[in-house]
Amino acid sequence: MATIYYTGCTLDGFIATDDHSLDWLTSRDIDQDGPMAYPAFRERLGACAMGATTWQWILDHDDDPWGPLPTWVLTHRTFPEAPPSVRFDRDDVRRVHADMTEAADGKDLWIVGGGELVGQFHDAGLLDEVWLQYAPVAIGSGAPVLPRHVELRLEETARNRDFMCGRYTVVR
């Protein structure tokens, strides 16, 4: 079991524009059956955590907001009723990680979206891997992929159509 930050990012290191748009990402060509693509990654997962901004993006852009994957949304905001698999939490990431680990039953944990939440898992010593799919675009500003110093070791690279993909382990 590993705790993994899996995300797409721009070549200049952003995961979303200043206004939270992902248009730069969703317009790119990727083979869903290709290397490091989401469907195969999703099969490894037993639970995930995300922040409020990511959850709001899902609500705003997805007709079926989430499936059965046990999910923790770490937030102080109030949201409308969510699917039964989604839990809203304000607690420390250490306790949330313990709950996620139990729910995952030996499968991997996914930290979704914002780099700040990923940073909290990293600071608590709970982040194991970072998987980045680099899109061939620079946007100049926005939400950084990681907003703090994190040491990584490159483990694997691949090309998936428009994307340069990398898998890293966290150096402790």
Short mmCIF file of N, CA and C in Angstrom, two decimals:
data_model
loop_
_atom_site.label_atom_id
_atom_site.label_comp_id
_atom_site.label_asym_id
_atom_site.label_seq_id
_atom_site.Cartn_x
_atom_site.Cartn_y
_atom_site.Cartn_z
N MET A 1 0.84 -1.19 0.00
CA MET A 1 0.00 0.00 0.00
C MET A 1 0.87 1.24 0.00
N ALA A 2 0.53 2.22 -0.85
CA ALA A 2 1.27 3.47 -0.92
C ALA A 2 0.27 4.63 -0.93
N THR A 3 0.71 5.77 -0.42
CA THR A 3 -0.06 7.01 -0.51
C THR A 3 0.54 7.81 -1.66
N ILE A 4 -0.29 8.08 -2.69
CA ILE A 4 0.20 8.61 -3.96
C ILE A 4 -0.51 9.91 -4.32
N TYR A 5 0.28 10.89 -4.72
CA TYR A 5 -0.24 12.10 -5.34
C TYR A 5 -0.14 11.88 -6.84
N TYR A 6 -1.29 11.77 -7.51
CA TYR A 6 -1.36 11.52 -8.95
C TYR A 6 -2.09 12.70 -9.56
N THR A 7 -1.43 13.40 -10.50
CA THR A 7 -2.06 14.58 -11.09
C THR A 7 -1.43 14.94 -12.42
N GLY A 8 -2.14 15.73 -13.19
CA GLY A 8 -1.59 16.35 -14.37
C GLY A 8 -1.07 17.72 -14.00
N CYS A 9 -0.06 18.18 -14.72
CA CYS A 9 0.45 19.53 -14.47
C CYS A 9 1.03 20.11 -15.75
N THR A 10 1.20 21.42 -15.74
CA THR A 10 1.80 22.12 -16.87
C THR A 10 3.31 21.99 -16.78
N LEU A 11 3.99 22.29 -17.87
CA LEU A 11 5.45 22.25 -17.86
C LEU A 11 6.05 23.23 -16.86
N ASP A 12 5.32 24.32 -16.57
CA ASP A 12 5.83 25.28 -15.59
C ASP A 12 5.31 25.02 -14.18
N GLY A 13 4.75 23.83 -13.95
CA GLY A 13 4.49 23.37 -12.59
C GLY A 13 3.18 23.77 -11.94
N PHE A 14 2.12 23.95 -12.73
CA PHE A 14 0.82 24.30 -12.16
C PHE A 14 -0.21 23.21 -12.45
N ILE A 15 -1.15 23.04 -11.51
CA ILE A 15 -2.21 22.03 -11.70
C ILE A 15 -3.54 22.66 -12.11
N ALA A 16 -3.66 23.97 -11.97
CA ALA A 16 -4.87 24.69 -12.39
C ALA A 16 -4.51 26.15 -12.58
N THR A 17 -5.32 26.85 -13.36
CA THR A 17 -5.11 28.29 -13.55
C THR A 17 -5.52 29.04 -12.28
N ASP A 18 -5.29 30.34 -12.29
CA ASP A 18 -5.68 31.16 -11.13
C ASP A 18 -7.18 31.08 -10.84
N ASP A 19 -7.99 30.86 -11.88
CA ASP A 19 -9.45 30.74 -11.68
C ASP A 19 -9.92 29.28 -11.65
N HIS A 20 -8.98 28.35 -11.33
CA HIS A 20 -9.27 26.92 -11.12
C HIS A 20 -9.66 26.17 -12.40
N SER A 21 -9.34 26.70 -13.55
CA SER A 21 -9.65 26.03 -14.81
C SER A 21 -8.65 24.91 -15.08
N LEU A 22 -9.18 23.82 -15.67
CA LEU A 22 -8.36 22.72 -16.14
C LEU A 22 -8.47 22.55 -17.66
N ASP A 23 -8.93 23.59 -18.34
CA ASP A 23 -9.10 23.50 -19.79
C ASP A 23 -7.80 23.13 -20.50
N TRP A 24 -6.69 23.62 -20.00
CA TRP A 24 -5.37 23.31 -20.58
C TRP A 24 -5.08 21.81 -20.51
N LEU A 25 -5.67 21.12 -19.52
CA LEU A 25 -5.42 19.69 -19.32
C LEU A 25 -6.41 18.83 -20.11
N THR A 26 -7.68 19.17 -20.04
CA THR A 26 -8.71 18.33 -20.64
C THR A 26 -8.74 18.40 -22.16
N SER A 27 -8.03 19.36 -22.76
CA SER A 27 -7.99 19.46 -24.21
C SER A 27 -6.83 18.68 -24.82
N ARG A 28 -6.02 18.01 -24.02
CA ARG A 28 -4.84 17.28 -24.50
C ARG A 28 -5.18 15.82 -24.83
N ASP A 29 -4.42 15.27 -25.76
CA ASP A 29 -4.62 13.89 -26.20
C ASP A 29 -3.88 12.93 -25.28
N ILE A 30 -4.61 11.95 -24.76
CA ILE A 30 -4.01 10.91 -23.92
C ILE A 30 -4.69 9.58 -24.25
N ASP A 31 -3.93 8.52 -24.22
CA ASP A 31 -4.46 7.18 -24.43
C ASP A 31 -4.87 6.63 -23.07
N GLN A 32 -6.17 6.45 -22.86
CA GLN A 32 -6.67 5.98 -21.57
C GLN A 32 -6.20 4.57 -21.23
N ASP A 33 -5.73 3.84 -22.23
CA ASP A 33 -5.16 2.51 -21.99
C ASP A 33 -3.63 2.54 -22.01
N GLY A 34 -3.06 3.72 -22.18
CA GLY A 34 -1.62 3.86 -22.30
C GLY A 34 -0.92 3.92 -20.95
N PRO A 35 0.40 4.11 -21.00
CA PRO A 35 1.20 4.11 -19.78
C PRO A 35 0.82 5.24 -18.81
N MET A 36 0.70 4.88 -17.56
CA MET A 36 0.43 5.80 -16.45
C MET A 36 -0.89 6.56 -16.60
N ALA A 37 -1.82 6.03 -17.38
CA ALA A 37 -3.13 6.67 -17.56
C ALA A 37 -4.02 6.37 -16.35
N TYR A 38 -5.04 7.20 -16.19
CA TYR A 38 -5.90 7.13 -15.01
C TYR A 38 -6.63 5.79 -14.82
N PRO A 39 -7.24 5.18 -15.85
CA PRO A 39 -8.02 3.97 -15.58
C PRO A 39 -7.23 2.86 -14.88
N ALA A 40 -6.02 2.58 -15.33
CA ALA A 40 -5.22 1.54 -14.66
C ALA A 40 -4.80 1.98 -13.26
N PHE A 41 -4.49 3.27 -13.11
CA PHE A 41 -4.15 3.80 -11.78
C PHE A 41 -5.34 3.63 -10.84
N ARG A 42 -6.54 3.94 -11.32
CA ARG A 42 -7.76 3.88 -10.50
C ARG A 42 -8.00 2.47 -9.95
N GLU A 43 -7.63 1.45 -10.70
CA GLU A 43 -7.84 0.07 -10.24
C GLU A 43 -7.02 -0.27 -9.00
N ARG A 44 -5.94 0.45 -8.75
CA ARG A 44 -5.06 0.21 -7.60
C ARG A 44 -5.60 0.80 -6.31
N LEU A 45 -6.61 1.66 -6.41
CA LEU A 45 -7.00 2.51 -5.29
C LEU A 45 -8.03 1.90 -4.37
N GLY A 46 -7.84 2.17 -3.07
CA GLY A 46 -8.80 1.75 -2.07
C GLY A 46 -9.49 2.91 -1.38
N ALA A 47 -8.90 4.13 -1.47
CA ALA A 47 -9.49 5.32 -0.85
C ALA A 47 -8.77 6.55 -1.38
N CYS A 48 -9.41 7.71 -1.19
CA CYS A 48 -8.75 8.95 -1.61
C CYS A 48 -9.15 10.11 -0.70
N ALA A 49 -8.34 11.17 -0.80
CA ALA A 49 -8.60 12.41 -0.07
C ALA A 49 -8.41 13.57 -1.02
N MET A 50 -9.20 14.61 -0.83
CA MET A 50 -9.10 15.82 -1.64
C MET A 50 -9.52 17.02 -0.80
N GLY A 51 -9.21 18.20 -1.31
CA GLY A 51 -9.64 19.42 -0.65
C GLY A 51 -10.96 19.92 -1.21
N ALA A 52 -11.44 21.00 -0.63
CA ALA A 52 -12.74 21.57 -1.00
C ALA A 52 -12.76 22.09 -2.44
N THR A 53 -11.68 22.69 -2.89
CA THR A 53 -11.66 23.24 -4.25
C THR A 53 -11.78 22.13 -5.28
N THR A 54 -11.10 21.01 -5.06
CA THR A 54 -11.20 19.88 -5.98
C THR A 54 -12.61 19.30 -5.96
N TRP A 55 -13.20 19.14 -4.77
CA TRP A 55 -14.56 18.62 -4.68
C TRP A 55 -15.53 19.55 -5.40
N GLN A 56 -15.39 20.87 -5.25
CA GLN A 56 -16.27 21.82 -5.93
C GLN A 56 -16.10 21.70 -7.44
N TRP A 57 -14.86 21.51 -7.92
CA TRP A 57 -14.63 21.35 -9.35
C TRP A 57 -15.37 20.12 -9.85
N ILE A 58 -15.32 19.02 -9.12
CA ILE A 58 -16.02 17.79 -9.50
C ILE A 58 -17.53 18.05 -9.56
N LEU A 59 -18.06 18.72 -8.56
CA LEU A 59 -19.50 19.02 -8.56
C LEU A 59 -19.89 19.89 -9.75
N ASP A 60 -19.04 20.83 -10.12
CA ASP A 60 -19.33 21.76 -11.21
C ASP A 60 -19.14 21.16 -12.60
N HIS A 61 -18.34 20.10 -12.73
CA HIS A 61 -17.96 19.61 -14.06
C HIS A 61 -18.31 18.15 -14.34
N ASP A 62 -18.84 17.45 -13.39
CA ASP A 62 -19.07 16.02 -13.57
C ASP A 62 -20.54 15.71 -13.28
N ASP A 63 -21.23 15.12 -14.27
CA ASP A 63 -22.65 14.79 -14.09
C ASP A 63 -22.86 13.71 -13.04
N ASP A 64 -21.89 12.84 -12.89
CA ASP A 64 -21.94 11.78 -11.88
C ASP A 64 -20.79 12.06 -10.92
N PRO A 65 -21.04 12.87 -9.87
CA PRO A 65 -19.95 13.47 -9.12
C PRO A 65 -18.93 12.54 -8.48
N TRP A 66 -19.23 11.33 -8.22
CA TRP A 66 -18.20 10.45 -7.67
C TRP A 66 -18.77 9.05 -7.57
N GLY A 67 -17.90 8.08 -7.63
CA GLY A 67 -18.32 6.69 -7.56
C GLY A 67 -18.21 6.14 -6.14
N PRO A 68 -18.04 4.83 -6.03
CA PRO A 68 -18.06 4.18 -4.72
C PRO A 68 -16.73 4.26 -3.95
N LEU A 69 -15.68 4.83 -4.54
CA LEU A 69 -14.39 4.90 -3.86
C LEU A 69 -14.51 5.69 -2.55
N PRO A 70 -14.16 5.10 -1.40
CA PRO A 70 -14.21 5.85 -0.14
C PRO A 70 -13.35 7.11 -0.25
N THR A 71 -13.98 8.27 0.00
CA THR A 71 -13.35 9.56 -0.25
C THR A 71 -13.53 10.48 0.94
N TRP A 72 -12.44 11.14 1.31
CA TRP A 72 -12.46 12.16 2.36
C TRP A 72 -12.23 13.50 1.71
N VAL A 73 -13.14 14.45 1.94
CA VAL A 73 -12.96 15.83 1.50
C VAL A 73 -12.59 16.62 2.75
N LEU A 74 -11.35 17.10 2.80
CA LEU A 74 -10.88 17.86 3.95
C LEU A 74 -11.24 19.33 3.73
N THR A 75 -12.15 19.83 4.55
CA THR A 75 -12.70 21.16 4.33
C THR A 75 -13.34 21.72 5.59
N HIS A 76 -13.44 23.03 5.61
CA HIS A 76 -14.23 23.73 6.62
C HIS A 76 -15.51 24.28 5.99
N ARG A 77 -15.66 24.08 4.68
CA ARG A 77 -16.84 24.55 3.97
C ARG A 77 -18.00 23.58 4.17
N THR A 78 -19.20 24.06 3.87
CA THR A 78 -20.39 23.23 3.89
C THR A 78 -20.79 22.95 2.44
N PHE A 79 -21.06 21.69 2.15
CA PHE A 79 -21.47 21.28 0.81
C PHE A 79 -22.83 20.62 0.88
N PRO A 80 -23.53 20.58 -0.28
CA PRO A 80 -24.79 19.83 -0.31
C PRO A 80 -24.51 18.36 -0.06
N GLU A 81 -25.57 17.63 0.14
CA GLU A 81 -25.44 16.19 0.39
C GLU A 81 -24.59 15.53 -0.69
N ALA A 82 -23.78 14.59 -0.28
CA ALA A 82 -22.86 13.91 -1.18
C ALA A 82 -23.20 12.42 -1.26
N PRO A 83 -22.62 11.73 -2.23
CA PRO A 83 -22.81 10.27 -2.29
C PRO A 83 -22.34 9.62 -0.99
N PRO A 84 -22.84 8.43 -0.68
CA PRO A 84 -22.48 7.77 0.58
C PRO A 84 -20.98 7.49 0.73
N SER A 85 -20.26 7.41 -0.37
CA SER A 85 -18.83 7.13 -0.30
C SER A 85 -18.00 8.34 0.14
N VAL A 86 -18.62 9.53 0.17
CA VAL A 86 -17.88 10.77 0.46
C VAL A 86 -18.12 11.20 1.90
N ARG A 87 -17.01 11.48 2.59
CA ARG A 87 -17.05 11.98 3.97
C ARG A 87 -16.39 13.34 4.01
N PHE A 88 -17.01 14.28 4.70
CA PHE A 88 -16.41 15.60 4.89
C PHE A 88 -15.73 15.61 6.25
N ASP A 89 -14.50 16.12 6.29
CA ASP A 89 -13.71 16.03 7.52
C ASP A 89 -12.90 17.30 7.70
N ARG A 90 -12.67 17.66 8.95
CA ARG A 90 -11.85 18.82 9.29
C ARG A 90 -10.63 18.43 10.10
N ASP A 91 -10.46 17.15 10.33
CA ASP A 91 -9.42 16.66 11.23
C ASP A 91 -8.04 16.70 10.59
N ASP A 92 -7.04 16.44 11.40
CA ASP A 92 -5.66 16.36 10.97
C ASP A 92 -5.47 15.23 9.97
N VAL A 93 -4.56 15.41 9.01
CA VAL A 93 -4.37 14.40 7.97
C VAL A 93 -3.88 13.06 8.55
N ARG A 94 -3.25 13.06 9.70
CA ARG A 94 -2.78 11.79 10.29
C ARG A 94 -3.96 10.88 10.62
N ARG A 95 -4.99 11.43 11.25
CA ARG A 95 -6.17 10.64 11.59
C ARG A 95 -6.94 10.25 10.33
N VAL A 96 -7.07 11.19 9.40
CA VAL A 96 -7.75 10.89 8.14
C VAL A 96 -7.01 9.77 7.39
N HIS A 97 -5.69 9.85 7.36
CA HIS A 97 -4.89 8.82 6.69
C HIS A 97 -5.12 7.45 7.34
N ALA A 98 -5.20 7.40 8.65
CA ALA A 98 -5.46 6.13 9.34
C ALA A 98 -6.83 5.58 8.94
N ASP A 99 -7.84 6.44 8.86
CA ASP A 99 -9.18 6.00 8.43
C ASP A 99 -9.17 5.53 6.98
N MET A 100 -8.44 6.26 6.13
CA MET A 100 -8.35 5.88 4.72
C MET A 100 -7.67 4.52 4.58
N THR A 101 -6.59 4.32 5.34
CA THR A 101 -5.85 3.06 5.28
C THR A 101 -6.75 1.89 5.66
N GLU A 102 -7.55 2.08 6.69
CA GLU A 102 -8.47 1.02 7.11
C GLU A 102 -9.50 0.74 6.01
N ALA A 103 -10.06 1.79 5.42
CA ALA A 103 -11.07 1.62 4.37
C ALA A 103 -10.49 1.00 3.11
N ALA A 104 -9.21 1.27 2.83
CA ALA A 104 -8.58 0.82 1.59
C ALA A 104 -8.27 -0.67 1.57
N ASP A 105 -8.22 -1.28 2.73
CA ASP A 105 -8.01 -2.73 2.82
C ASP A 105 -6.80 -3.20 2.00
N GLY A 106 -5.67 -2.52 2.18
CA GLY A 106 -4.43 -2.93 1.54
C GLY A 106 -4.17 -2.31 0.18
N LYS A 107 -5.15 -1.60 -0.38
CA LYS A 107 -4.95 -0.95 -1.67
C LYS A 107 -4.33 0.43 -1.46
N ASP A 108 -3.92 1.07 -2.55
CA ASP A 108 -3.27 2.38 -2.48
C ASP A 108 -4.24 3.49 -2.12
N LEU A 109 -3.68 4.58 -1.60
CA LEU A 109 -4.42 5.79 -1.27
C LEU A 109 -4.03 6.88 -2.27
N TRP A 110 -5.02 7.64 -2.70
CA TRP A 110 -4.79 8.71 -3.68
C TRP A 110 -5.08 10.05 -3.04
N ILE A 111 -4.12 10.95 -3.13
CA ILE A 111 -4.34 12.34 -2.73
C ILE A 111 -4.64 13.09 -4.03
N VAL A 112 -5.83 13.66 -4.13
CA VAL A 112 -6.36 14.25 -5.35
C VAL A 112 -6.25 15.77 -5.29
N GLY A 113 -5.90 16.37 -6.42
CA GLY A 113 -6.01 17.82 -6.53
C GLY A 113 -4.91 18.57 -5.82
N GLY A 114 -5.31 19.57 -5.07
CA GLY A 114 -4.43 20.60 -4.57
C GLY A 114 -3.13 20.21 -3.90
N GLY A 115 -2.09 20.92 -4.29
CA GLY A 115 -0.77 20.69 -3.76
C GLY A 115 -0.65 20.98 -2.27
N GLU A 116 -1.44 21.90 -1.74
CA GLU A 116 -1.36 22.23 -0.31
C GLU A 116 -1.78 21.03 0.54
N LEU A 117 -2.84 20.35 0.16
CA LEU A 117 -3.26 19.16 0.89
C LEU A 117 -2.18 18.08 0.79
N VAL A 118 -1.62 17.90 -0.39
CA VAL A 118 -0.53 16.95 -0.57
C VAL A 118 0.64 17.33 0.34
N GLY A 119 0.91 18.62 0.43
CA GLY A 119 1.98 19.10 1.31
C GLY A 119 1.74 18.73 2.76
N GLN A 120 0.50 18.77 3.20
CA GLN A 120 0.19 18.39 4.58
C GLN A 120 0.47 16.90 4.81
N PHE A 121 0.11 16.06 3.84
CA PHE A 121 0.42 14.63 3.95
C PHE A 121 1.94 14.43 3.95
N HIS A 122 2.64 15.17 3.10
CA HIS A 122 4.11 15.08 3.07
C HIS A 122 4.71 15.49 4.41
N ASP A 123 4.27 16.63 4.95
CA ASP A 123 4.81 17.13 6.21
C ASP A 123 4.60 16.14 7.35
N ALA A 124 3.52 15.37 7.27
CA ALA A 124 3.23 14.37 8.31
C ALA A 124 3.97 13.05 8.04
N GLY A 125 4.78 12.98 6.98
CA GLY A 125 5.51 11.76 6.66
C GLY A 125 4.66 10.68 6.05
N LEU A 126 3.54 11.05 5.43
CA LEU A 126 2.57 10.07 4.94
C LEU A 126 2.53 9.94 3.41
N LEU A 127 3.31 10.73 2.70
CA LEU A 127 3.29 10.69 1.23
C LEU A 127 4.42 9.78 0.75
N ASP A 128 4.09 8.80 -0.10
CA ASP A 128 5.08 7.84 -0.59
C ASP A 128 5.53 8.09 -2.03
N GLU A 129 4.58 8.44 -2.90
CA GLU A 129 4.90 8.60 -4.32
C GLU A 129 4.21 9.82 -4.89
N VAL A 130 4.79 10.34 -5.98
CA VAL A 130 4.20 11.43 -6.76
C VAL A 130 4.23 10.97 -8.22
N TRP A 131 3.07 10.96 -8.87
CA TRP A 131 2.94 10.63 -10.28
C TRP A 131 2.48 11.89 -10.99
N LEU A 132 3.28 12.38 -11.94
CA LEU A 132 2.94 13.60 -12.67
C LEU A 132 2.83 13.31 -14.16
N GLN A 133 1.77 13.81 -14.76
CA GLN A 133 1.57 13.75 -16.20
C GLN A 133 1.73 15.18 -16.71
N TYR A 134 2.86 15.47 -17.34
CA TYR A 134 3.19 16.82 -17.79
C TYR A 134 2.54 17.09 -19.14
N ALA A 135 1.69 18.11 -19.19
CA ALA A 135 1.05 18.53 -20.44
C ALA A 135 1.96 19.53 -21.15
N PRO A 136 1.96 19.54 -22.48
CA PRO A 136 2.83 20.44 -23.24
C PRO A 136 2.27 21.85 -23.32
N VAL A 137 2.19 22.50 -22.16
CA VAL A 137 1.67 23.86 -22.09
C VAL A 137 2.24 24.54 -20.85
N ALA A 138 2.44 25.84 -20.96
CA ALA A 138 2.82 26.66 -19.80
C ALA A 138 1.72 27.71 -19.62
N ILE A 139 1.31 27.95 -18.36
CA ILE A 139 0.23 28.91 -18.11
C ILE A 139 0.69 30.12 -17.31
N GLY A 140 1.90 30.10 -16.80
CA GLY A 140 2.47 31.29 -16.16
C GLY A 140 2.15 31.51 -14.71
N SER A 141 0.99 31.08 -14.26
CA SER A 141 0.63 31.20 -12.84
C SER A 141 -0.56 30.29 -12.57
N GLY A 142 -0.86 30.11 -11.29
CA GLY A 142 -1.97 29.25 -10.92
C GLY A 142 -1.67 28.50 -9.65
N ALA A 143 -2.30 27.35 -9.48
CA ALA A 143 -2.09 26.50 -8.30
C ALA A 143 -0.86 25.64 -8.54
N PRO A 144 0.18 25.77 -7.70
CA PRO A 144 1.40 24.98 -7.92
C PRO A 144 1.18 23.50 -7.64
N VAL A 145 1.92 22.67 -8.37
CA VAL A 145 1.80 21.23 -8.20
C VAL A 145 2.20 20.83 -6.78
N LEU A 146 3.21 21.47 -6.22
CA LEU A 146 3.62 21.28 -4.82
C LEU A 146 4.11 22.62 -4.28
N PRO A 147 3.46 23.15 -3.26
CA PRO A 147 3.81 24.49 -2.78
C PRO A 147 4.87 24.50 -1.66
N ARG A 148 5.71 23.49 -1.61
CA ARG A 148 6.76 23.44 -0.59
C ARG A 148 7.90 22.57 -1.08
N HIS A 149 8.97 22.55 -0.34
CA HIS A 149 10.14 21.77 -0.71
C HIS A 149 9.86 20.29 -0.45
N VAL A 150 9.95 19.49 -1.50
CA VAL A 150 9.75 18.04 -1.41
C VAL A 150 10.85 17.39 -2.25
N GLU A 151 11.61 16.52 -1.65
CA GLU A 151 12.66 15.79 -2.36
C GLU A 151 12.08 14.51 -2.94
N LEU A 152 12.37 14.28 -4.24
CA LEU A 152 11.83 13.12 -4.94
C LEU A 152 12.95 12.39 -5.69
N ARG A 153 12.73 11.09 -5.91
CA ARG A 153 13.64 10.28 -6.71
C ARG A 153 12.84 9.72 -7.89
N LEU A 154 13.33 9.98 -9.10
CA LEU A 154 12.67 9.50 -10.31
C LEU A 154 12.77 7.98 -10.38
N GLU A 155 11.63 7.31 -10.55
CA GLU A 155 11.58 5.85 -10.62
C GLU A 155 11.21 5.33 -12.00
N GLU A 156 10.37 6.08 -12.73
CA GLU A 156 9.85 5.59 -14.00
C GLU A 156 9.41 6.76 -14.86
N THR A 157 9.61 6.64 -16.18
CA THR A 157 9.11 7.64 -17.12
C THR A 157 8.40 6.93 -18.27
N ALA A 158 7.49 7.66 -18.92
CA ALA A 158 6.79 7.12 -20.09
C ALA A 158 6.22 8.28 -20.89
N ARG A 159 5.93 8.01 -22.13
CA ARG A 159 5.20 8.97 -22.96
C ARG A 159 3.82 8.39 -23.22
N ASN A 160 2.81 9.22 -23.00
CA ASN A 160 1.44 8.84 -23.33
C ASN A 160 0.89 9.94 -24.22
N ARG A 161 1.01 9.76 -25.51
CA ARG A 161 0.60 10.73 -26.54
C ARG A 161 1.14 12.12 -26.21
N ASP A 162 0.30 13.10 -25.82
CA ASP A 162 0.78 14.45 -25.55
C ASP A 162 1.54 14.58 -24.23
N PHE A 163 1.47 13.58 -23.38
CA PHE A 163 1.98 13.71 -22.01
C PHE A 163 3.32 13.02 -21.79
N MET A 164 4.18 13.70 -21.04
CA MET A 164 5.39 13.10 -20.51
C MET A 164 5.06 12.73 -19.06
N CYS A 165 5.17 11.45 -18.73
CA CYS A 165 4.71 10.96 -17.43
C CYS A 165 5.91 10.54 -16.58
N GLY A 166 5.84 10.85 -15.30
CA GLY A 166 6.90 10.46 -14.39
C GLY A 166 6.34 9.95 -13.08
N ARG A 167 6.97 8.91 -12.57
CA ARG A 167 6.63 8.39 -11.24
C ARG A 167 7.85 8.57 -10.34
N TYR A 168 7.63 9.18 -9.19
CA TYR A 168 8.69 9.49 -8.25
C TYR A 168 8.37 8.90 -6.89
N THR A 169 9.41 8.54 -6.13
CA THR A 169 9.22 8.21 -4.72
C THR A 169 9.69 9.40 -3.91
N VAL A 170 9.08 9.55 -2.74
CA VAL A 170 9.45 10.63 -1.83
C VAL A 170 10.72 10.21 -1.09
N VAL A 171 11.69 11.09 -1.07
CA VAL A 171 12.94 10.85 -0.34
C VAL A 171 12.73 11.34 1.09
N ARG A 172 12.93 10.45 2.05
CA ARG A 172 12.71 10.83 3.45
C ARG A 172 14.03 11.14 4.12
#
